Tab-separated table of C-alpha atoms in Angstrom:
chain	number	residue	atom	x	y	z
A	76	MET	CA	80.637	78.536	110.120
A	77	ASP	CA	80.054	79.400	106.413
A	78	ASP	CA	80.736	83.043	107.259
A	79	LYS	CA	84.284	82.765	106.921
A	80	ILE	CA	86.004	84.037	103.936
A	81	SER	CA	89.588	83.454	102.634
A	82	ARG	CA	92.233	86.491	102.707
A	83	ARG	CA	91.844	86.838	99.028
A	84	GLU	CA	88.186	87.343	99.130
A	85	PHE	CA	88.263	89.836	102.196
A	86	SER	CA	91.093	91.949	100.259
A	87	LYS	CA	89.095	92.012	96.937
A	88	LYS	CA	85.921	93.152	98.703
A	89	ALA	CA	88.106	95.856	100.505
A	90	ALA	CA	89.472	96.913	97.302
A	91	LEU	CA	86.255	97.259	95.538
A	92	ALA	CA	84.882	99.088	98.571
A	93	GLY	CA	87.593	101.458	98.710
A	94	LEU	CA	87.394	101.891	95.043
A	95	GLY	CA	83.675	102.637	94.941
A	96	LEU	CA	84.484	105.492	97.561
A	97	ALA	CA	87.493	106.839	95.627
A	98	VAL	CA	85.980	107.235	92.065
A	99	PRO	CA	83.552	109.946	91.668
A	100	SER	CA	80.409	109.045	89.425
A	101	ALA	CA	81.508	112.094	87.140
A	102	ALA	CA	84.690	110.689	86.698
A	103	ILE	CA	83.530	107.324	85.089
A	104	SER	CA	83.493	107.809	81.176
A	105	ALA	CA	82.790	105.511	78.387
A	106	ASP	CA	86.266	104.682	77.209
A	107	PRO	CA	88.661	104.792	80.176
A	108	VAL	CA	91.638	104.333	77.871
A	109	GLN	CA	91.177	107.618	76.450
A	110	THR	CA	90.435	109.412	79.891
A	111	ASP	CA	93.853	107.935	80.853
A	112	VAL	CA	95.609	109.228	77.895
A	113	GLU	CA	93.875	112.596	78.563
A	114	LYS	CA	95.427	112.517	82.057
A	115	LEU	CA	98.733	111.562	80.858
A	116	ASP	CA	98.641	114.394	78.364
A	117	ARG	CA	97.874	116.984	81.214
A	118	GLN	CA	100.793	115.624	83.313
A	119	LEU	CA	103.281	116.384	80.460
A	120	ALA	CA	105.137	119.751	80.179
A	121	LYS	CA	104.514	119.286	76.529
A	122	PRO	CA	101.236	117.914	74.723
A	123	LEU	CA	101.794	114.670	72.883
A	124	GLY	CA	101.391	114.423	69.122
A	125	SER	CA	98.797	112.595	67.556
A	126	ASP	CA	100.917	109.851	66.869
A	127	ALA	CA	102.089	109.433	70.090
A	128	LYS	CA	98.702	109.560	71.752
A	129	LYS	CA	97.536	106.974	69.543
A	130	ILE	CA	100.756	104.626	70.569
A	131	ALA	CA	99.761	105.429	74.641
A	132	LYS	CA	96.174	104.337	73.767
A	133	ASP	CA	97.310	101.270	72.252
A	134	ALA	CA	99.672	100.510	75.011
A	135	LEU	CA	97.329	101.359	77.800
A	136	ALA	CA	94.616	99.137	76.340
A	137	ALA	CA	97.024	96.328	76.054
A	138	VAL	CA	98.212	96.938	79.668
A	139	GLN	CA	94.224	96.268	80.714
A	140	ARG	CA	93.691	93.342	78.489
A	141	ASN	CA	96.732	91.776	80.027
A	142	THR	CA	95.639	92.570	83.474
A	143	LYS	CA	92.320	91.150	82.970
A	144	THR	CA	93.635	87.819	81.427
A	145	ARG	CA	96.069	87.508	84.208
A	146	LEU	CA	93.507	87.973	86.966
A	147	ARG	CA	91.271	85.516	85.221
A	148	THR	CA	93.910	82.734	86.803
A	149	LYS	CA	92.378	81.257	89.847
A	150	LEU	CA	94.682	80.014	92.284
A	151	PRO	CA	94.380	77.784	95.015
A	152	GLU	CA	94.057	78.971	98.529
A	153	ASN	CA	97.714	79.347	100.602
A	154	SER	CA	99.475	79.265	97.142
A	155	GLU	CA	101.206	82.698	97.391
A	156	PRO	CA	104.383	83.408	95.953
A	157	CYS	CA	107.177	82.838	98.726
A	158	THR	CA	108.570	86.615	99.569
A	159	ILE	CA	111.890	86.712	101.501
A	160	TYR	CA	112.356	89.927	103.232
A	161	VAL	CA	116.051	90.667	103.994
A	162	PRO	CA	116.646	93.588	106.156
A	163	ALA	CA	119.086	96.471	105.296
A	164	ARG	CA	121.334	98.598	107.388
A	165	ARG	CA	120.568	102.081	107.839
A	166	ALA	CA	123.446	104.053	106.466
């Protein structure tokens, strides 16, 4: 039964398939960080200044770089962290 895949592989493939459907080809640009800064600027009430745009661009680039670095770490199967769900009473 070589056709079986792990839950992680399945979720990766499902996420990539959904991402491919969700992102139109016209929205993909050469510099995704610049696009994110422009999107952020459009959502704000007042436009960002040039210094703030530079800081936002650097911060977004750092977040993307750190995410790529973190996702490079391979975990063995069934090593997900424990999550404890505590039920809360309704008010």
